[in-house]
């Protein structure tokens, strides 16, 4: 079946299609994570905000503003047909590259702790790497939709996407944002695998990626120090291993049921970035092993529902929608795994937020938009939409 014809037929009624058949399980799981995140942002930031800004609810107020913006953005994106994302996938990628380049320009990009990752937009500091994540998924989904046969028959098929990945990775490393580069790279490799790239090519890409990461670690002293610290954080617990050891102490204090909401000690100026990258450690301290298991279970369910939307698209042979859903699922799963792995000492320290849970306006905004895209895919690929499409086809056949 011609993919272009399939894509066209799947969107004949897109303007009239009622938003029925929303995946309410996905909605409820996402809202549960957002609720936990809001609670933990308040709990983990109140002392830090009081000390630094004279207002214990400083971060809570900003988080609520971000949450409202995220909900509005999600509702807007929910109205956008999947076909529109496909049509403008290259333009979205170009706009993302412009932002990634602009953030490196002094006066435009905002520098914090030696990293230039944000562009000031009034009340919101936009972290352009978050935009690049969604843009790269949409771009790759469009490319794979158009070049499925090339990807399976020739190694030349992956030259363009790998070139784009290298460009995005280079711009991210200049910020520097190593964590986002790893997440985006892993997502692209996952999509290439699903797209049917030859196994020897895929193996070569994995080896090249691992070699590149190894070279970055060796040539960058601070990255090498992070790797050494990760292997034995207690060897230098008051210097390079300080953040990880404090996180592990938080996990240890949580035990089975935790010390209770608001009773964390590690958030009292012991654990840096307690409300952002290491908010999961504070959650583990306050809610214990059972709380940790709950959040991990919610992420498993979230990713499962995202993949379910992708499977619906596969059954309809709408490959762009399928690759988009699978890409979002891979990215969310990868970022959650890295954040939880970092805070628990399983992985080297990386500056990545926990989706929906960590404080961060850009992350919350873009992740909510991703969920809206997945919900839209589920609606358009659902049984109600499929019946309406068949009716339109019959009406057009009658003239």
PDB file of C-alpha atoms in Angstrom, residues 7 10-11 14 17 19-21 78-84 316 318 321 374-386 389:
ATOM      1  CA  UNK A   7      -1.683   9.136   5.021  1.00  0.00           C
ATOM      2  CA  UNK A  10      -6.431   8.785   7.158  1.00  0.00           C
ATOM      3  CA  UNK A  11      -6.982  12.565   7.339  1.00  0.00           C
ATOM      4  CA  UNK A  14      -9.591  15.563  10.123  1.00  0.00           C
ATOM      5  CA  UNK A  17     -13.372  14.567  13.324  1.00  0.00           C
ATOM      6  CA  UNK A  19     -12.194  14.314  19.593  1.00  0.00           C
ATOM      7  CA  UNK A  20     -13.909  11.177  20.802  1.00  0.00           C
ATOM      8  CA  UNK A  21     -12.151   8.044  21.856  1.00  0.00           C
ATOM      9  CA  UNK A  78      -4.737  18.153  20.415  1.00  0.00           C
ATOM     10  CA  UNK A  79      -6.605  20.009  17.660  1.00  0.00           C
ATOM     11  CA  UNK A  80      -3.713  19.695  15.190  1.00  0.00           C
ATOM     12  CA  UNK A  81      -4.171  16.858  12.665  1.00  0.00           C
ATOM     13  CA  UNK A  82      -1.389  14.296  12.436  1.00  0.00           C
ATOM     14  CA  UNK A  83      -1.167  15.113   8.734  1.00  0.00           C
ATOM     15  CA  UNK A  84      -0.158  18.681   9.610  1.00  0.00           C
ATOM     16  CA  UNK A 316      -3.931   1.413   9.874  1.00  0.00           C
ATOM     17  CA  UNK A 318      -0.071   5.103   8.938  1.00  0.00           C
ATOM     18  CA  UNK A 321       1.841   8.354  13.153  1.00  0.00           C
ATOM     19  CA  UNK A 374      -0.106  10.797  21.090  1.00  0.00           C
ATOM     20  CA  UNK A 375      -3.736  11.355  22.107  1.00  0.00           C
ATOM     21  CA  UNK A 376      -4.454  12.821  18.672  1.00  0.00           C
ATOM     22  CA  UNK A 377      -2.869   9.792  17.031  1.00  0.00           C
ATOM     23  CA  UNK A 378      -5.051   7.527  19.148  1.00  0.00           C
ATOM     24  CA  UNK A 379      -8.171   9.468  18.143  1.00  0.00           C
ATOM     25  CA  UNK A 380      -7.395   9.455  14.421  1.00  0.00           C
ATOM     26  CA  UNK A 381      -6.391   5.786  14.434  1.00  0.00           C
ATOM     27  CA  UNK A 382      -9.345   4.724  16.580  1.00  0.00           C
ATOM     28  CA  UNK A 383     -12.382   2.746  15.427  1.00  0.00           C
ATOM     29  CA  UNK A 384     -14.708   5.789  15.303  1.00  0.00           C
ATOM     30  CA  UNK A 385     -12.357   7.692  13.026  1.00  0.00           C
ATOM     31  CA  UNK A 386     -11.786   4.622  10.866  1.00  0.00           C
ATOM     32  CA  UNK A 389     -13.069   7.515   6.921  1.00  0.00           C
TER      33      UNK A 389
END
